[in-house]
Every structure is written in structure tokens, then in C-alpha cells.
Amino acid sequence: MGRDLPLAPPEKRYPPSAAERFVPTGREKTGPARWRSTAPPVDSVSADALRNTVEELAAFHTRHTFSPLVGPAAEEIVNRLTAAGYPDVVRRTWTNAGHSADNVICTKPGTAPGSPVVLLCAHYDCRMEDPDDATARAPGADDNASGVAAIIEIARLLATVPLPSTIRFVAFSGEEQGLWGSSAYAEALHAAGDGAHRVVNLDMVGRPPADGSVTVERDLGNSVPGNDAASQAFAEVMARAAADHTALPVRLGPIYSSDYMPFEARGDVTIGAYEGEGNPHYHRTSDTPETLDYGYLADVTRLTLATLLA
């Protein structure tokens, strides 16, 4: 089912098609009033906790996949998920082109027998303009400590919340070299006959564009067109969650150049959240924690958490 994509360094600045404005139909309510009475975990998202995780990850000189610091960065993520109350947190090693690194996988079992698996994922590696430069200072605050911070915060808030579906919180390495970690994990899941019922990817979600919007990404063709309709329906759930639980303008865009692609290529249903174009610090030393908007990151975390709860 599907095929592997070429393993080239991803380029997130230039989407293959323009995002379009999502217009609520009247079934949604904008602003935070509704979720304050109906979704306590969403109400509990902490901008301070998000900032703390971003700062700790950005404090590594680099998290380049070829750097010896990528291992300690993975261990930092393991420690934070373990501290959130999860006993099942593991590092899984992959190898590609003579390089090895770890994915971090944290499993929250579902309450329903044979419950479907939902992946909430983000990549924790980072780089400068040269994808092979493993020594330059690369804070990678927006790209992509922001997505990892959101996943850790969501995991923290869901630790004691029973859910019918099994959720795996996954932090990938090797994304910047060509989706290496996510490709290895997608291949392993499908080889074991597992796959994923749904995949939600967060990549660059900490610095709002000029209009303050968030882009909900959905599948528009790609390797397996048969999963498009389910992806677009799932994306509408996320867009409605954003309209219900935040005041962010919402756009609908395509999935591209990130860790959901190897799953889409195997037929899984994938969506993502993305801040959109315009970050001048992309793959630069200036991608520091001070350039992020933590209120915005908290809102993206809220809408993603609300999507899982839906």
C-alpha cells in the first residue's frame, strides 16, 4: 500500500498550494467560553510549561541528528514524559546511510479492547541551512522544539484522563535529513501489521504569521489518494476545535515536507498543525526561544488537545 517518498531534506517554507480560510458554519463557537465549562484539560494548558520545554531543548548547542548531543536531547524528552506519569516510554533506534539515532515513543493505552492507535508526533532534531552541519549552534526553538513542547504538555494533561483510543506520543529524529526517523517507524508499524488509525503531526507551531492564523493541514492526493476523504474530515474536526477553543483564525492547507508523509504513503490518515509561512529564523542560529509567542503556542496546543478529546 503506497510507496516510500524520496528521502531528501524537507523544505517547509514553500507549500505546494495556498492555504484557504476556514469559515465556521454556525455549529462552532469562536473564543474560549465553551471549553472552559466542558474541557478542563484544555483549560489547563500552561504557556509557562511550554516555554520551559522549549528553553530546555534549545539550550542544547544543537540537536542535529549527526551530533552526539542528539542522544541527550532524546533522554530529556524521555525524562519529561516519564515525569508526566508514563511508565511506557522507550527509545527506538533506527539506522540510515550509516547514521543512527533514536525515536522516543510514549504509549498511553486506550480503555477499549483492541482500541485504534492515534499518533501525536513531532520531530526533535534541528539544523542550520546546511543539513550536514552537525556542529553549528542550532537552537531549533520553533523548528521544532515548539511541536515537541506541545506534545509533552498534551501528554502531561492526558496522563490521568481515560480515553478509548491508544495514543502514542512520538518524537522523531532524522526529520531534517529526509524524514529518516518517521520513515523507519512507519515501516516498522506496518511490517508488524499495526499501522495507525490517525496521525497528527506538529511541526513549527510557535511563531504566528502576520495574520495570527494557524494552518490545519490535510491530505490532498499524495501517494495514496484513497485516504484523502478521511483526512479532510479529520482536519475539519481540528479546524472546528480551533474555532471552538481558541480565537485563532484558521486556514486549511496541504500536508507536505514533514513526518506525516511516510504514514500517508502507507495509507494512514494524517493531518497536521502548522503556523504557516513567514518565519525568518528558519534553519538559522536566530531560531531562539525569545522569538516565539507562547500564547500562540498554547492555543495550538489547546486545539490539538481538543482534537484528541473529540
CSV table of C-alpha atoms in Angstrom, one decimal:
chain,number,residue,atom,x,y,z
A,1,MET,CA,0.0,0.0,0.0
A,2,GLY,CA,1.6,3.3,-1.1
A,3,ARG,CA,5.3,3.8,-1.6
A,4,ASP,CA,8.2,5.4,0.2
A,5,LEU,CA,8.9,9.0,-0.6
A,6,PRO,CA,12.4,10.2,-1.7
A,7,LEU,CA,14.4,10.8,1.5
A,8,ALA,CA,15.5,14.3,0.7
A,9,PRO,CA,15.8,17.1,3.3
A,10,PRO,CA,12.3,18.6,3.7
A,11,GLU,CA,11.6,22.2,2.8
A,12,LYS,CA,8.8,23.6,4.9
A,13,ARG,CA,8.9,27.3,3.8
A,14,TYR,CA,7.1,26.7,0.5
A,15,PRO,CA,3.8,24.8,0.5
A,16,PRO,CA,2.7,23.1,-2.8
A,17,SER,CA,-0.6,25.0,-2.7
A,18,ALA,CA,-2.0,28.0,-0.9
A,19,ALA,CA,-3.9,27.6,2.4
A,20,GLU,CA,-7.6,28.7,2.4
A,21,ARG,CA,-9.6,30.4,5.1
A,22,PHE,CA,-11.7,28.1,7.2
A,23,VAL,CA,-15.1,29.6,7.8
A,24,PRO,CA,-17.1,28.2,10.8
A,25,THR,CA,-20.6,27.1,9.7
A,26,GLY,CA,-22.5,28.1,12.9
A,27,ARG,CA,-22.1,24.8,14.7
A,28,GLU,CA,-18.9,26.1,16.2
A,29,LYS,CA,-18.4,28.9,18.7
A,30,THR,CA,-15.2,31.0,18.5
A,31,GLY,CA,-13.4,32.1,21.6
A,32,PRO,CA,-12.7,30.2,24.8
A,33,ALA,CA,-16.2,30.4,26.5
A,34,ARG,CA,-17.3,26.9,25.6
A,35,TRP,CA,-14.3,24.9,26.5
A,36,ARG,CA,-14.0,26.5,30.0
A,37,SER,CA,-17.1,24.6,31.1
A,38,THR,CA,-16.7,21.4,29.0
A,39,ALA,CA,-13.0,20.5,28.7
A,40,PRO,CA,-10.9,21.1,31.8
A,41,PRO,CA,-7.7,19.5,30.3
A,42,VAL,CA,-7.9,22.1,27.5
A,43,ASP,CA,-8.3,24.9,30.1
A,44,SER,CA,-5.2,23.7,31.9
A,45,VAL,CA,-2.7,24.2,29.1
A,46,SER,CA,0.3,26.1,30.5
A,47,ALA,CA,2.2,28.6,28.4
A,48,ASP,CA,4.9,28.6,31.1
A,49,ALA,CA,5.3,24.8,30.9
A,50,LEU,CA,5.6,25.1,27.1
A,51,ARG,CA,8.2,27.8,27.4
A,52,ASN,CA,10.2,25.7,29.9
A,53,THR,CA,10.4,22.7,27.5
A,54,VAL,CA,11.3,24.9,24.5
A,55,GLU,CA,14.1,26.6,26.5
A,56,GLU,CA,15.5,23.3,27.8
A,57,LEU,CA,15.6,21.8,24.3
A,58,ALA,CA,17.0,25.0,22.7
A,59,ALA,CA,19.7,25.0,25.4
A,60,PHE,CA,21.4,22.1,23.6
A,61,HIS,CA,24.1,23.6,21.4
A,62,THR,CA,22.4,21.6,18.6
A,63,ARG,CA,20.0,18.7,18.3
A,64,HIS,CA,21.4,17.8,14.8
A,65,THR,CA,20.8,14.1,14.1
A,66,PHE,CA,24.6,13.6,13.4
A,67,SER,CA,25.6,15.3,16.6
A,68,PRO,CA,26.5,13.4,19.8
A,69,LEU,CA,24.0,15.8,21.6
A,70,VAL,CA,21.0,14.2,19.9
A,71,GLY,CA,21.1,11.3,22.4
A,72,PRO,CA,21.0,13.6,25.5
A,73,ALA,CA,18.2,15.6,23.8
A,74,ALA,CA,16.2,12.3,23.4
A,75,GLU,CA,16.8,11.5,27.0
A,76,GLU,CA,15.5,14.9,28.1
A,77,ILE,CA,12.2,14.1,26.3
A,78,VAL,CA,12.1,10.6,27.9
A,79,ASN,CA,12.6,12.2,31.3
A,80,ARG,CA,9.8,14.7,30.8
A,81,LEU,CA,7.3,12.1,29.6
A,82,THR,CA,8.3,9.8,32.5
A,83,ALA,CA,7.8,12.6,34.9
A,84,ALA,CA,4.4,13.2,33.4
A,85,GLY,CA,3.4,9.8,34.7
A,86,TYR,CA,4.0,7.4,31.8
A,87,PRO,CA,5.7,4.0,32.6
A,88,ASP,CA,5.9,3.1,28.9
A,89,VAL,CA,8.5,5.4,27.4
A,90,VAL,CA,11.1,3.9,25.1
A,91,ARG,CA,13.9,5.0,22.7
A,92,ARG,CA,13.9,3.1,19.4
A,93,THR,CA,17.0,3.2,17.3
A,94,TRP,CA,16.9,3.5,13.5
A,95,THR,CA,19.8,3.5,11.1
A,96,ASN,CA,20.1,5.2,7.7
A,97,ALA,CA,23.1,5.9,5.4
A,98,GLY,CA,25.5,4.9,8.2
A,99,HIS,CA,23.9,7.2,10.8
A,100,SER,CA,21.8,6.1,13.8
A,101,ALA,CA,19.6,8.0,16.3
A,102,ASP,CA,16.5,7.3,18.4
A,103,ASN,CA,12.8,8.0,18.2
A,104,VAL,CA,11.2,8.5,21.5
A,105,ILE,CA,7.8,6.6,21.9
A,106,CYS,CA,5.4,7.0,24.8
A,107,THR,CA,2.3,4.9,24.9
A,108,LYS,CA,-1.0,5.7,26.6
A,109,PRO,CA,-3.2,2.6,26.4
A,110,GLY,CA,-6.8,3.0,25.4
A,111,THR,CA,-9.7,1.7,27.5
A,112,ALA,CA,-11.4,0.0,24.6
A,113,PRO,CA,-10.4,-3.6,23.7
A,114,GLY,CA,-8.4,-3.6,20.5
A,115,SER,CA,-8.5,0.2,20.6
A,116,PRO,CA,-7.2,2.1,17.5
A,117,VAL,CA,-3.9,3.8,17.7
A,118,VAL,CA,-3.6,7.6,17.3
A,119,LEU,CA,-0.1,9.0,16.8
A,120,LEU,CA,0.7,12.5,18.0
A,121,CYS,CA,4.1,13.3,16.7
A,122,ALA,CA,6.8,16.0,16.2
A,123,HIS,CA,10.5,15.9,15.3
A,124,TYR,CA,13.0,17.0,17.9
A,125,ASP,CA,16.1,17.3,15.7
A,126,CYS,CA,17.1,20.6,14.1
A,127,ARG,CA,19.7,22.1,11.8
A,128,MET,CA,21.2,25.1,10.1
A,129,GLU,CA,21.0,25.9,6.4
A,130,ASP,CA,23.5,23.1,5.6
A,131,PRO,CA,21.7,19.8,6.5
A,132,ASP,CA,25.1,18.1,7.1
A,133,ASP,CA,26.5,20.8,9.5
A,134,ALA,CA,26.3,19.0,12.9
A,135,THR,CA,28.5,21.4,14.8
A,136,ALA,CA,27.0,24.9,14.3
A,137,ARG,CA,24.8,26.4,17.0
A,138,ALA,CA,21.2,25.4,16.2
A,139,PRO,CA,18.6,26.2,18.9
A,140,GLY,CA,15.7,25.0,16.8
A,141,ALA,CA,13.2,26.7,19.1
A,142,ASP,CA,10.3,26.9,16.6
A,143,ASP,CA,11.6,24.2,14.3
A,144,ASN,CA,10.8,22.1,16.2
A,145,ALA,CA,11.1,22.4,20.0
A,146,SER,CA,7.7,24.1,19.7
A,147,GLY,CA,6.0,20.9,18.4
A,148,VAL,CA,7.7,18.7,20.9
A,149,ALA,CA,6.8,21.0,23.8
A,150,ALA,CA,3.1,20.8,22.7
A,151,ILE,CA,3.2,17.0,22.7
A,152,ILE,CA,4.8,16.8,26.1
A,153,GLU,CA,2.2,19.3,27.5
A,154,ILE,CA,-0.7,17.3,26.0
A,155,ALA,CA,0.8,14.1,27.4
A,156,ARG,CA,1.0,15.7,30.8
A,157,LEU,CA,-2.6,16.8,30.7
A,158,LEU,CA,-3.9,13.4,29.5
A,159,ALA,CA,-1.9,11.2,31.8
A,160,THR,CA,-4.9,10.6,34.1
A,161,VAL,CA,-7.7,11.0,31.5
A,162,PRO,CA,-9.2,7.7,30.3
A,163,LEU,CA,-9.5,7.6,26.5
A,164,PRO,CA,-10.9,4.8,24.4
A,165,SER,CA,-8.1,5.1,21.8
A,166,THR,CA,-4.5,4.3,22.4
A,167,ILE,CA,-2.3,7.3,22.0
A,168,ARG,CA,1.3,7.2,21.2
A,169,PHE,CA,3.3,10.4,21.7
A,170,VAL,CA,6.3,10.2,19.4
A,171,ALA,CA,9.3,12.4,19.0
A,172,PHE,CA,11.2,11.7,15.8
A,173,SER,CA,14.9,12.4,14.9
A,174,GLY,CA,16.3,12.5,11.4
A,175,GLU,CA,13.4,14.6,10.1
A,176,GLU,CA,15.8,17.3,8.8
A,177,GLN,CA,17.8,14.7,6.8
A,178,GLY,CA,14.8,13.4,5.0
A,179,LEU,CA,12.2,12.1,7.4
A,180,TRP,CA,14.5,9.2,8.4
A,181,GLY,CA,13.1,8.5,11.9
A,182,SER,CA,9.5,8.7,10.9
A,183,SER,CA,10.1,6.6,7.8
A,184,ALA,CA,11.7,3.9,9.9
A,185,TYR,CA,8.9,3.9,12.4
A,186,ALA,CA,6.1,3.9,9.8
A,187,GLU,CA,7.8,0.9,8.1
A,188,ALA,CA,8.1,-0.9,11.4
A,189,LEU,CA,4.5,-0.4,12.4
A,190,HIS,CA,3.2,-1.6,9.0
A,191,ALA,CA,5.6,-4.6,8.9
A,192,ALA,CA,4.1,-5.6,12.3
A,193,GLY,CA,0.6,-5.2,10.9
A,194,ASP,CA,-0.2,-2.3,13.2
A,195,GLY,CA,-0.3,1.0,11.3
A,196,ALA,CA,-2.0,4.0,12.8
A,197,HIS,CA,-5.7,4.8,12.8
A,198,ARG,CA,-4.9,8.6,12.8
A,199,VAL,CA,-1.7,10.6,12.7
A,200,VAL,CA,-1.5,14.2,14.0
A,201,ASN,CA,1.8,16.0,13.3
A,202,LEU,CA,3.0,19.3,14.8
A,203,ASP,CA,5.9,21.0,13.0
A,204,MET,CA,6.7,24.7,13.7
A,205,VAL,CA,3.8,25.9,15.8
A,206,GLY,CA,5.3,28.6,18.0
A,207,ARG,CA,5.6,31.8,15.9
A,208,PRO,CA,2.3,33.1,14.3
A,209,PRO,CA,2.3,34.6,10.8
A,210,ALA,CA,1.2,38.1,10.2
A,211,ASP,CA,-2.5,37.3,10.4
A,212,GLY,CA,-2.1,35.3,13.6
A,213,SER,CA,-3.6,32.2,12.0
A,214,VAL,CA,-2.9,28.5,12.4
A,215,THR,CA,-2.9,26.2,9.3
A,216,VAL,CA,-4.7,22.9,9.7
A,217,GLU,CA,-3.0,20.6,7.1
A,218,ARG,CA,-4.8,17.7,5.3
A,219,ASP,CA,-4.2,15.2,2.6
A,220,LEU,CA,-4.7,16.3,-0.9
A,221,GLY,CA,-3.6,13.5,-3.2
A,222,ASN,CA,0.0,12.5,-2.4
A,223,SER,CA,0.9,8.8,-2.6
A,224,VAL,CA,-2.5,7.2,-1.6
A,225,PRO,CA,-5.5,9.3,-2.8
A,226,GLY,CA,-7.9,6.8,-1.1
A,227,ASN,CA,-7.2,8.3,2.3
A,228,ASP,CA,-7.9,11.9,1.3
A,229,ALA,CA,-11.6,12.0,2.3
A,230,ALA,CA,-10.9,10.7,5.8
A,231,SER,CA,-8.0,13.1,6.3
A,232,GLN,CA,-10.1,16.0,5.2
A,233,ALA,CA,-12.9,15.0,7.6
A,234,PHE,CA,-10.4,14.7,10.4
A,235,ALA,CA,-8.9,18.1,9.5
A,236,GLU,CA,-12.4,19.6,9.8
A,237,VAL,CA,-12.5,18.3,13.4
A,238,MET,CA,-9.3,20.1,14.1
A,239,ALA,CA,-10.4,23.3,12.4
A,240,ARG,CA,-13.7,23.2,14.4
A,241,ALA,CA,-11.7,22.6,17.6
A,242,ALA,CA,-9.6,25.7,16.8
A,243,ALA,CA,-12.8,27.7,16.3
A,244,ASP,CA,-14.4,26.3,19.5
A,245,HIS,CA,-11.5,26.5,21.8
A,246,THR,CA,-9.3,29.4,20.6
A,247,ALA,CA,-9.7,32.8,18.9
A,248,LEU,CA,-7.1,31.9,16.2
A,249,PRO,CA,-8.1,32.4,12.6
A,250,VAL,CA,-7.9,29.1,10.9
A,251,ARG,CA,-6.6,28.2,7.4
A,252,LEU,CA,-6.8,24.8,5.6
A,253,GLY,CA,-3.6,23.8,3.8
A,254,PRO,CA,-1.9,20.7,2.4
A,255,ILE,CA,0.3,18.2,4.2
A,256,TYR,CA,3.8,18.3,2.9
A,257,SER,CA,7.5,18.1,3.9
A,258,SER,CA,7.2,16.6,7.4
A,259,ASP,CA,6.8,13.4,9.4
A,260,TYR,CA,3.3,12.5,8.4
A,261,MET,CA,4.3,11.8,4.8
A,262,PRO,CA,5.7,8.2,5.4
A,263,PHE,CA,2.5,7.3,7.1
A,264,GLU,CA,0.3,8.8,4.4
A,265,ALA,CA,2.4,6.8,1.8
A,266,ARG,CA,1.3,3.6,3.6
A,267,GLY,CA,-2.4,4.6,3.7
A,268,ASP,CA,-2.7,6.1,7.1
A,269,VAL,CA,-5.0,9.1,7.7
A,270,THR,CA,-2.8,12.1,8.5
A,271,ILE,CA,-3.3,15.8,9.4
A,272,GLY,CA,-1.1,18.4,10.9
A,273,ALA,CA,-1.0,21.8,12.6
A,274,TYR,CA,1.5,24.4,11.2
A,275,GLU,CA,2.0,28.1,11.8
A,276,GLY,CA,2.3,28.9,8.1
A,277,GLU,CA,4.9,30.7,6.1
A,278,GLY,CA,7.0,33.6,7.2
A,279,ASN,CA,9.5,32.6,9.9
A,280,PRO,CA,12.7,34.5,9.0
A,281,HIS,CA,14.7,32.3,11.5
A,282,TYR,CA,14.1,29.1,9.7
A,283,HIS,CA,17.2,26.9,9.9
A,284,ARG,CA,19.2,29.8,11.5
A,285,THR,CA,21.0,30.4,14.7
A,286,SER,CA,18.4,33.1,15.4
A,287,ASP,CA,15.6,30.5,15.9
A,288,THR,CA,15.7,31.0,19.7
A,289,PRO,CA,13.1,30.8,22.4
A,290,GLU,CA,12.8,34.6,22.6
A,291,THR,CA,11.3,34.7,19.1
A,292,LEU,CA,8.3,32.5,20.0
A,293,ASP,CA,4.8,33.6,21.0
A,294,TYR,CA,3.9,31.3,23.9
A,295,GLY,CA,0.3,32.4,24.0
A,296,TYR,CA,0.0,31.3,20.4
A,297,LEU,CA,1.8,28.0,21.1
A,298,ALA,CA,-0.6,27.5,24.0
A,299,ASP,CA,-3.5,28.0,21.7
A,300,VAL,CA,-2.2,25.5,19.1
A,301,THR,CA,-1.7,23.0,22.0
A,302,ARG,CA,-5.3,23.6,23.1
A,303,LEU,CA,-6.8,23.0,19.7
A,304,THR,CA,-4.7,19.8,19.2
A,305,LEU,CA,-5.7,18.5,22.7
A,306,ALA,CA,-9.3,19.3,21.9
A,307,THR,CA,-9.0,17.4,18.6
A,308,LEU,CA,-7.8,14.3,20.5
A,309,LEU,CA,-10.6,14.6,23.1
A,310,ALA,CA,-13.1,14.9,20.3
